[in-house]
Coordinates of C-alpha atoms in Angstrom, one line a residue:
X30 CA -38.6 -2.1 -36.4
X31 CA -37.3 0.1 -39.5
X32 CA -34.6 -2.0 -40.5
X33 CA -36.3 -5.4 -41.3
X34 CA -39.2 -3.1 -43.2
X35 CA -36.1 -1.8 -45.1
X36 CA -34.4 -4.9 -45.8
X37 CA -37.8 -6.1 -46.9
X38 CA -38.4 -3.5 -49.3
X39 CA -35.4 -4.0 -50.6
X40 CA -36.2 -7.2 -51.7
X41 CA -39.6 -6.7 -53.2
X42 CA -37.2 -4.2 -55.3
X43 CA -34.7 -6.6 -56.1
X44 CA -37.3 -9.5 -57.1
X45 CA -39.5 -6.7 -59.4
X46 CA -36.3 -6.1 -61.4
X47 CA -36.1 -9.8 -61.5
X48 CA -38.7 -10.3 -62.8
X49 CA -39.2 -7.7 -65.2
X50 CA -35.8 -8.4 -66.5
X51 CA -37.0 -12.5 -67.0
X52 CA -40.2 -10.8 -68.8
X53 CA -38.4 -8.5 -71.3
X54 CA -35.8 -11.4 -71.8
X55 CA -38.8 -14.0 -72.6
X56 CA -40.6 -11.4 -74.8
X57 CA -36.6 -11.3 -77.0
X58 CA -36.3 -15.1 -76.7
X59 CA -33.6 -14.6 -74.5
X60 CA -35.1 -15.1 -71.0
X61 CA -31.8 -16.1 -69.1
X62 CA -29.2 -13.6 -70.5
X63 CA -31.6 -10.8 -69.4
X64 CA -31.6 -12.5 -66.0
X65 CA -28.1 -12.6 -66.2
X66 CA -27.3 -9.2 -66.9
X67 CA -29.8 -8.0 -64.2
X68 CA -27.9 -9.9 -61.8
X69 CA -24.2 -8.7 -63.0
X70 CA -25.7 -5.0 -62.7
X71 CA -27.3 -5.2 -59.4
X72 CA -24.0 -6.9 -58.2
X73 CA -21.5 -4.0 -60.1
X74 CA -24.3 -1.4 -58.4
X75 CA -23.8 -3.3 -55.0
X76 CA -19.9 -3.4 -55.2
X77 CA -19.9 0.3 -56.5
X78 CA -21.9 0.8 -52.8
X79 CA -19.8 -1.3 -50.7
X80 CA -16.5 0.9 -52.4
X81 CA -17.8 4.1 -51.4
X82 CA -18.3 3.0 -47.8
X83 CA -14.8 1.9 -48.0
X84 CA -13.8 5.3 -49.1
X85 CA -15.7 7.1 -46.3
X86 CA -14.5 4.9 -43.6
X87 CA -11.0 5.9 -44.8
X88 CA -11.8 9.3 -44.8
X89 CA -14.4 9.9 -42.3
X90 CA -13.9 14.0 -42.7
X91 CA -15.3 13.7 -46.4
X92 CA -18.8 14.0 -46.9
X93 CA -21.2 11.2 -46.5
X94 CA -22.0 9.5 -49.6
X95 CA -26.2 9.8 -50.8
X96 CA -27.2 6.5 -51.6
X97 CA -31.6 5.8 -52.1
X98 CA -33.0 2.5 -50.2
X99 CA -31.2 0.1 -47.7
X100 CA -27.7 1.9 -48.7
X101 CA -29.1 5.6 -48.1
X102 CA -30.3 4.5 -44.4
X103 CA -26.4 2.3 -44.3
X104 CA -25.1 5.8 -44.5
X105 CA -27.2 7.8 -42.2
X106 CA -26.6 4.7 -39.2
X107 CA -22.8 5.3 -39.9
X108 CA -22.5 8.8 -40.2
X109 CA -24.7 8.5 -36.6
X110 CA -22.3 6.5 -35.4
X111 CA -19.0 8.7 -36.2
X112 CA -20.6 11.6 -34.7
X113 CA -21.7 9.8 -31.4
X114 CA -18.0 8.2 -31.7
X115 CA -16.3 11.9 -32.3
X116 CA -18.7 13.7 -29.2
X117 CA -17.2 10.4 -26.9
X118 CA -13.8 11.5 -27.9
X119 CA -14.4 14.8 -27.2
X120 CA -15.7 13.9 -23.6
X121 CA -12.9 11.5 -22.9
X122 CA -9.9 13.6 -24.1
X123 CA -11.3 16.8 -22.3
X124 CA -11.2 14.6 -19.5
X125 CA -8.1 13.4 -19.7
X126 CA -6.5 17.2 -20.7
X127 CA -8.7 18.1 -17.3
X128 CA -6.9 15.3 -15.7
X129 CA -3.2 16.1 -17.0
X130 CA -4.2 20.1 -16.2
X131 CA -4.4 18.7 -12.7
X132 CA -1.7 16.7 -12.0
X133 CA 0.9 19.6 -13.9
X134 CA -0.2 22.1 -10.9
X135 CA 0.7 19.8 -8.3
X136 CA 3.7 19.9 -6.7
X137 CA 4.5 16.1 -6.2
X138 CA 5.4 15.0 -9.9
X139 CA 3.4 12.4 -11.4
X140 CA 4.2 10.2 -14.3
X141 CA 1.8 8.1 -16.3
X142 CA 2.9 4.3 -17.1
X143 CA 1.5 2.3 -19.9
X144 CA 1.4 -1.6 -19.1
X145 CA 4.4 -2.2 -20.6
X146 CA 6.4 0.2 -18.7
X147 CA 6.7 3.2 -20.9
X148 CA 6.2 6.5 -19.8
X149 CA 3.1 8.5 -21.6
X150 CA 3.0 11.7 -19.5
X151 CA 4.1 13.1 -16.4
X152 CA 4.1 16.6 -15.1
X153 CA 6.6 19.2 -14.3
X154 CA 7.8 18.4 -11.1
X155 CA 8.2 14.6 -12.0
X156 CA 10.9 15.9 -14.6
X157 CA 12.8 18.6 -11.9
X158 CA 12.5 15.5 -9.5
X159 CA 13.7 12.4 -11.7
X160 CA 15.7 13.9 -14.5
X161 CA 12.9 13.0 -17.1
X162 CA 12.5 15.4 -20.6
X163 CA 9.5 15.2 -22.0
X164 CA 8.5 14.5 -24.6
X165 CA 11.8 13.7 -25.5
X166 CA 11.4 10.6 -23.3
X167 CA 8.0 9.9 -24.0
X168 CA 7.5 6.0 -25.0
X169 CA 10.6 5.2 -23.2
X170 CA 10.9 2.4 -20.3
X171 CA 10.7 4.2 -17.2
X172 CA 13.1 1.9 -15.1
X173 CA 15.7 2.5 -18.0
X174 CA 15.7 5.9 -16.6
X175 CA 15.0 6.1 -13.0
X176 CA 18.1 3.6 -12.7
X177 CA 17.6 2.9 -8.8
X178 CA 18.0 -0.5 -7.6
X179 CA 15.4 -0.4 -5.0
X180 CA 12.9 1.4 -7.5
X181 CA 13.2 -0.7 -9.8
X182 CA 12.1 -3.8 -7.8
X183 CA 9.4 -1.6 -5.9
X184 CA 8.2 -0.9 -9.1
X185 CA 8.2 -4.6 -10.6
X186 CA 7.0 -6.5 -7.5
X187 CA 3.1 -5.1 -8.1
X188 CA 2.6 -4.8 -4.1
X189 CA 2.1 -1.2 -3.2
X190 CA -0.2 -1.1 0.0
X191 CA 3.1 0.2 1.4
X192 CA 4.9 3.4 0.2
X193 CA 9.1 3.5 -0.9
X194 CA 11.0 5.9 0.8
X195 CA 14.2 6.6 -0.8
X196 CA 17.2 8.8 -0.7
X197 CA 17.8 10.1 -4.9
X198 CA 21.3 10.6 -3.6
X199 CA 21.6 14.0 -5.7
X200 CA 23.5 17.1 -4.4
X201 CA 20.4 18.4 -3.4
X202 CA 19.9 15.3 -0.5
X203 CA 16.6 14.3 -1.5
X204 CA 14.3 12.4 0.0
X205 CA 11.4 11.3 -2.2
X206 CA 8.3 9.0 -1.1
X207 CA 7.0 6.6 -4.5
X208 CA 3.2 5.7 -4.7
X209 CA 2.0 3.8 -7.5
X210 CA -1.6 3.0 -8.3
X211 CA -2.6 1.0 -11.1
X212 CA -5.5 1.8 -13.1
X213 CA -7.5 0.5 -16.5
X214 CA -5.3 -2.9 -17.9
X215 CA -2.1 -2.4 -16.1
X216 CA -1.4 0.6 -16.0
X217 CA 0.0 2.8 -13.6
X218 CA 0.2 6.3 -12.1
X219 CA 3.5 6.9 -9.8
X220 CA 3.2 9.7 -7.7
X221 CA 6.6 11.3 -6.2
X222 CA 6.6 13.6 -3.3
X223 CA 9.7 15.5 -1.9
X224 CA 9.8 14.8 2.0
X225 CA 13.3 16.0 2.4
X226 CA 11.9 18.5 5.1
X227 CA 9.4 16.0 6.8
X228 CA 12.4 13.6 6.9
X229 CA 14.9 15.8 8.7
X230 CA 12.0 17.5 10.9
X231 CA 12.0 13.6 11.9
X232 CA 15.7 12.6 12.1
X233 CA 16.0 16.0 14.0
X234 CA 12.9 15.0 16.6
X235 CA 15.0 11.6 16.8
X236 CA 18.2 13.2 17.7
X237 CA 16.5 15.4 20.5
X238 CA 15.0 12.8 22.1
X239 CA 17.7 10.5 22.3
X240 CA 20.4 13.0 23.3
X241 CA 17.6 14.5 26.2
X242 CA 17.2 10.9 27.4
X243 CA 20.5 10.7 27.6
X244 CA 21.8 13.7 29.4
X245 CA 18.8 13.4 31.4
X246 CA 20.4 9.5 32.6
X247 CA 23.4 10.9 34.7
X248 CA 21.4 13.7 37.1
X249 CA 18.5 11.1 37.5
X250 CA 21.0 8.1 38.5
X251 CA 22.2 10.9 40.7
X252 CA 19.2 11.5 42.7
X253 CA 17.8 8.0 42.3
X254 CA 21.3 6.9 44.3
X255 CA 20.7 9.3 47.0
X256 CA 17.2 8.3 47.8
X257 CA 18.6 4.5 47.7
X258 CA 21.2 5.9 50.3
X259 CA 18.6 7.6 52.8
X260 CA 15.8 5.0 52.5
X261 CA 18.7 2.3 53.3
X262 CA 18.7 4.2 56.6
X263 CA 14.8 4.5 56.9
X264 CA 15.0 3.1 60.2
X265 CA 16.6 6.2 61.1
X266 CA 14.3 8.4 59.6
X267 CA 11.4 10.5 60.9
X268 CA 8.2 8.1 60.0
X269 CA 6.7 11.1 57.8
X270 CA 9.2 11.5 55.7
X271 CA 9.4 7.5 55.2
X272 CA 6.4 7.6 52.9
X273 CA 7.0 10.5 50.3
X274 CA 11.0 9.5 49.8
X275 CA 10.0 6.0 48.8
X276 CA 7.4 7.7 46.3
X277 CA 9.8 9.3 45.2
X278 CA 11.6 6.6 44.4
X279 CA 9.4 5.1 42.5
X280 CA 8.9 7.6 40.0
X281 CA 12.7 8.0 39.9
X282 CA 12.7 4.1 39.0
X283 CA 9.8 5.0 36.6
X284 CA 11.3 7.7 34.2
X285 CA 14.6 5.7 34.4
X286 CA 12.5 2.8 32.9
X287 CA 11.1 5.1 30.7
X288 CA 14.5 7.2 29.7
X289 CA 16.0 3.5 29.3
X290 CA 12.7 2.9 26.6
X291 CA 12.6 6.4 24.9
X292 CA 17.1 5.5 23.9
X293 CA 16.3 1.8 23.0
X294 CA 13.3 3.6 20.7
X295 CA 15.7 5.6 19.1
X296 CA 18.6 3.1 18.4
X297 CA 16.1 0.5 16.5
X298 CA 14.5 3.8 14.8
X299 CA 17.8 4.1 13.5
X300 CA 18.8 1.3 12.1
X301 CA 15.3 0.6 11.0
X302 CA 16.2 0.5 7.5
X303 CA 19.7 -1.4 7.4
X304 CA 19.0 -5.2 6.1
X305 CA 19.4 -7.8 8.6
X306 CA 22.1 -10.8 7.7
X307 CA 22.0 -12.8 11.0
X308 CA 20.0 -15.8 11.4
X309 CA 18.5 -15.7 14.6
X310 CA 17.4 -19.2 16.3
X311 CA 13.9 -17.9 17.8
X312 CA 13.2 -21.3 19.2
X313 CA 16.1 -20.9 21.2
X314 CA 15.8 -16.9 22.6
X315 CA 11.9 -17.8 22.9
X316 CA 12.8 -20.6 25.3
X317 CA 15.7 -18.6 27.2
X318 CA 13.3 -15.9 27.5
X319 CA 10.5 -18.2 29.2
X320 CA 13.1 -19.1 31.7
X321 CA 13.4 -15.5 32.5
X322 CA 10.1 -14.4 32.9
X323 CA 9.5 -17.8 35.2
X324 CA 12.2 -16.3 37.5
X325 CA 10.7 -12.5 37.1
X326 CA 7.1 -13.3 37.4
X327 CA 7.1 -16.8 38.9
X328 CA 3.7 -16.7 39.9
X329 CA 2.1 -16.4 36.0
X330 CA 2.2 -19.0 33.7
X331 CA 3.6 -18.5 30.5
X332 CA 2.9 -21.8 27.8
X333 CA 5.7 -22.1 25.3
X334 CA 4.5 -23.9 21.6
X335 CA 7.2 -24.1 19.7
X336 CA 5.7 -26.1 16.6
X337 CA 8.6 -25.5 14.6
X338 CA 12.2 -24.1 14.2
X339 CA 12.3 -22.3 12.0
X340 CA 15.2 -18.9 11.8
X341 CA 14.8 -15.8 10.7
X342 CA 17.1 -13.1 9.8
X343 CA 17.0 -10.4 12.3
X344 CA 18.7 -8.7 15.5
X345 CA 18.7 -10.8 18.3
X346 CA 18.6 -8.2 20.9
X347 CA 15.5 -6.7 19.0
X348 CA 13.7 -9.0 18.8
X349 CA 13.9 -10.2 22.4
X350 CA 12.8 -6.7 23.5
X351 CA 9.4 -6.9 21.6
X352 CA 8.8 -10.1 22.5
X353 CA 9.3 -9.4 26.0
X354 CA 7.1 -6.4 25.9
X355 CA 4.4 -8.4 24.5
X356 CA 4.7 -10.7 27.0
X357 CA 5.0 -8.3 30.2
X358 CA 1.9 -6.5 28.2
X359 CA 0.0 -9.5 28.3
X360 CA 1.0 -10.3 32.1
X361 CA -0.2 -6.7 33.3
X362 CA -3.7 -6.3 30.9
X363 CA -5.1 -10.4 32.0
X364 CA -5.7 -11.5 35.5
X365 CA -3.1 -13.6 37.6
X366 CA -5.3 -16.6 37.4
X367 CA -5.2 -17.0 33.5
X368 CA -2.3 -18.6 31.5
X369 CA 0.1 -16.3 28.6
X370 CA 0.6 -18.9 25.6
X371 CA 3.8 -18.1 23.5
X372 CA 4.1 -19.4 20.0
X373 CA 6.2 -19.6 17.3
X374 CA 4.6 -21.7 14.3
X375 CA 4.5 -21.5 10.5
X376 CA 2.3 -19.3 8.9
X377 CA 0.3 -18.9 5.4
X378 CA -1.2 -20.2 3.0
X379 CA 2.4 -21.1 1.2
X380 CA 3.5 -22.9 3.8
X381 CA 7.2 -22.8 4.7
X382 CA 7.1 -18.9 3.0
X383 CA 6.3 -17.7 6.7
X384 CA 6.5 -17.6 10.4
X385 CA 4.6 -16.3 13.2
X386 CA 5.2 -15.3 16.8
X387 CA 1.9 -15.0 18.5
X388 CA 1.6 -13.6 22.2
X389 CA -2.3 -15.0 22.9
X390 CA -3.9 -13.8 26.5
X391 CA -6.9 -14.3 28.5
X392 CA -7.2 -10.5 29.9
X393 CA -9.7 -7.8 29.3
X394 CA -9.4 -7.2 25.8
X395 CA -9.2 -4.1 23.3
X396 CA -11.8 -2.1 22.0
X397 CA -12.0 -2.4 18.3
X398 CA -11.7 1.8 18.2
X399 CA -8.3 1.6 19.8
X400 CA -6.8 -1.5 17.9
X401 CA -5.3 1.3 15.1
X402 CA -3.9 3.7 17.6
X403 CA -2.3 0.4 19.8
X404 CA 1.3 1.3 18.4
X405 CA 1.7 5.1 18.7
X406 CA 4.0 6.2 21.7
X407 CA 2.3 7.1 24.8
X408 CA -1.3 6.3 23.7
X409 CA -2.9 4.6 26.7
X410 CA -6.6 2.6 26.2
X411 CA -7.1 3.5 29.9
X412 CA -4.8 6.4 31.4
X413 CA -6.0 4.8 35.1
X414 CA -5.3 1.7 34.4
X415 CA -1.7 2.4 32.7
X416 CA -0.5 4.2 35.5
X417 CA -1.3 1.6 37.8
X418 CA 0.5 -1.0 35.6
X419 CA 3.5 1.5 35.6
X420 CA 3.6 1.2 32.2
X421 CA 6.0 3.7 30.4
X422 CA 3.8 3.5 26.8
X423 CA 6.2 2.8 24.2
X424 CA 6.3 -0.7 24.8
X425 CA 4.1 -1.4 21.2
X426 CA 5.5 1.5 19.7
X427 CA 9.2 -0.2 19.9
X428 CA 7.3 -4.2 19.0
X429 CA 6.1 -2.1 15.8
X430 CA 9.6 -0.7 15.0
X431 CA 11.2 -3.7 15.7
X432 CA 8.5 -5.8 13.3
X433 CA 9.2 -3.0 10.9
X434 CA 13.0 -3.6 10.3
X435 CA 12.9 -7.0 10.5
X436 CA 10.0 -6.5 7.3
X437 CA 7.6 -8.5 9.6
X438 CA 3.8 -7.5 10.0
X439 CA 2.6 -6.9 13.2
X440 CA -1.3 -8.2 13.7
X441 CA -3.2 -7.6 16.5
X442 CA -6.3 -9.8 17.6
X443 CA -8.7 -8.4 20.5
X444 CA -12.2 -8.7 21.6
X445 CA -13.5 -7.5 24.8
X446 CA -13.9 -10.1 27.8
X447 CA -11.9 -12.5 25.6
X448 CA -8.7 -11.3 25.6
X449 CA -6.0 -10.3 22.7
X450 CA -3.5 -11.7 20.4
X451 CA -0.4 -9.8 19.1
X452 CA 1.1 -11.6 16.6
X453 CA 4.1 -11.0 14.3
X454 CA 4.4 -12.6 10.6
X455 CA 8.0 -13.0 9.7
X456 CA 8.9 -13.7 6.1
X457 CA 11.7 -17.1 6.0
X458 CA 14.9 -16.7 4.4

């Protein structure tokens, strides 16, 4: 509402000297060169204005030119306007100095990225961990110093739902997990923890179990031959000692099953991350494998769809171990009555980009609360029900390893009374 009464004032000013300019002119004789000059002094006065806001604008620390009319109020909206701008400033970069105060203390480093790769800040530990100097280094490509192959297409692909594990290959032996999260117009934040210590904790739980599981193989085929050797002779035995010794036997066979799981989990856990380079023919081990599970299980039904044949690069003992562990899952968790349908078919949106290997059954289904726990070793939906099955519990654990190192995601599909689908999306070479 002020500024159109100011504008309008303005006006009335302008057309008064006008005018009384036109009069004194007509009263000379010279009407139009007084009109002239009033117009060539209002313009110099109104270029004299428009220079001194150039100046200030340039120099926004000076002092804010006094100006009477439209142009004094011009002055007070801009000098409003710097200070609202400076107090913004003020707010932001406290922020950000709040921000960068934070991220120095931590102990994973942190760099800051700019879209076009350069690096703007980073902390600390970022500089111990990667070699960087700041600000020596500041404005310079990251990737041009972090001179990792692996990084360097981590960091370029723009897909980091998944964090990169890598080994810096220093004398110190570090291990270093990468998260990046973008933020504002393309930039980024990568975040680099040291898990030297989680990573041999892990490589050192690795090497226990597999060497227990393995000493633990000769005194159990031990005893598991003797009971063979008695029961053999079961005619001979006393009746009450018939029925423990072939308990027994079972649960010798059962912790040799799960002995023969726990060294199988341990060999694909490590060679988890060494690249595959054989094709396997899928079609072909998904068809040998129906023919084995018709002479294991011949009273199930297990549908093969192959709907196309496509190879993949991969391990071919692997990868017949999960998909037999799906299948034998499926068997045990759906009744007798209902049919297991195995398929292999292309997959996506791109299609020809992917594959999938879907295990589909008509059972009892999955709880939606138990779907993210599904893979960890020994977790059980139903303890009851698992050790009736004589399930050993790794069975998904070693299907998401095995989908893991063959860079495959592993889906899984349930709803209760409807039954479950476990399905495994290969990328195609």
């Amino acid at each position: 509402m002020r500024a159109p009464g100011s504008w309008l004032l303005e006006l009335q000013r302008l057309g008064l000297l006008v005018l009384v300019s036109a009069g004194l002119g007509w009263l000379v004789g010279r009407p139009w060169l007084a009109l002239a000059i009033a117009l060539v002094g209002i313009t110099l006065y109104w270029l004299r204005q428009l220079l001194r806001v150039h100046r200030w604008l340039e120099n926004p620390e000076q002092l804010a030119p006094e100006g009477v009319g439209i142009w004094g109020e011009v002055y007070d909206e801009i000098y409003h306007l710097q200070r609202r701008n400076r107090e913004s400033y003020q707010r932001l970069q406290s922020t950000v100095d709040y921000l960068q105060d934070s991220f120095a203390a931590m102990r994973d480093g942190v760099v800051m990225v700019d879209g076009t790769g350069a690096i703007e800040w980073s902390n600390t530990a970022a500089q111990k961990m990667l070699g960087l100097q700041i600000p020596r280094d500041q404005g310079q490509a990251l990737l041009n110093l972090v001179r990792i192959p692996a990084f360097n297409q981590y960091f370029l692909s723009g897909d980091f739902s998944e964090p990169l594990k890598l080994n810096l290959g220093n004398e110190r032996r570090q291990i270093v997990q990468f998260e990046i999260t973008t933020f504002g117009e393309g930039d980024r934040l990568v975040f680099a923890r040291d898990i030297t210590k989680v990573a041999q904790l892990e490589q050192m739980r690795r090497d226990f179990v597999g060497n227990v599981s393995h000493e633990l193989r000769t005194p159990l085929t031990v005893i598991k031959g003797y009971l063979e050797t008695i029961l053999a002779y079961g005619d001979q035995l006393e009746p009450r000692f018939v029925r423990p010794l072939q308990q027994m036997d079972q649960q010798a066979q059962r912790m040799e099953n799960l002995l023969k799981d726990l060294l199988w989990l341990s060999r694909i856990e490590s060679v988890e991350s060494t690249p595959k380079h054989k094709q396997v023919d899928v079609p072909a081990l998904l068809q040998e494998l129906h023919d084995e599970l018709f002479t294991t299980y011949p009273e199930r039904r297990l549908d093969l769809e192959l709907e196309c044949d496509c190879k993949v690069l991969g391990d071919y003992r692997e990868l017949h171990s999960a998909v037999s562990n799906l299948v034998i899952n499926a068997f045990k968790y759906s009744p007798e009555d209902t049919p297991v349908t195995l398929r292999w078919q292309r997959w996506g949106e791109l299609e020809g980009q992917k594959a999938a290997l879907s295990v589909v059954d008509r059972g009892m289904g999955i709880a939606e609360s138990h779907l993210p726990r599904l893979t960890e070793r020994f977790y059980r939906v139903d303890d009851s029900r698992s050790s009736q099955t004589g399930g050993t519990g790794l069975g998904l654990a070693i299907v998401k390893h095995v989908a893991a190192s063959h860079q495959a995601e592993l889906q899984i599909e349930s709803r209760l009374g409807e039954g479950s689908t476990f399905r495994m999306v290969f990328p195609l070479p």
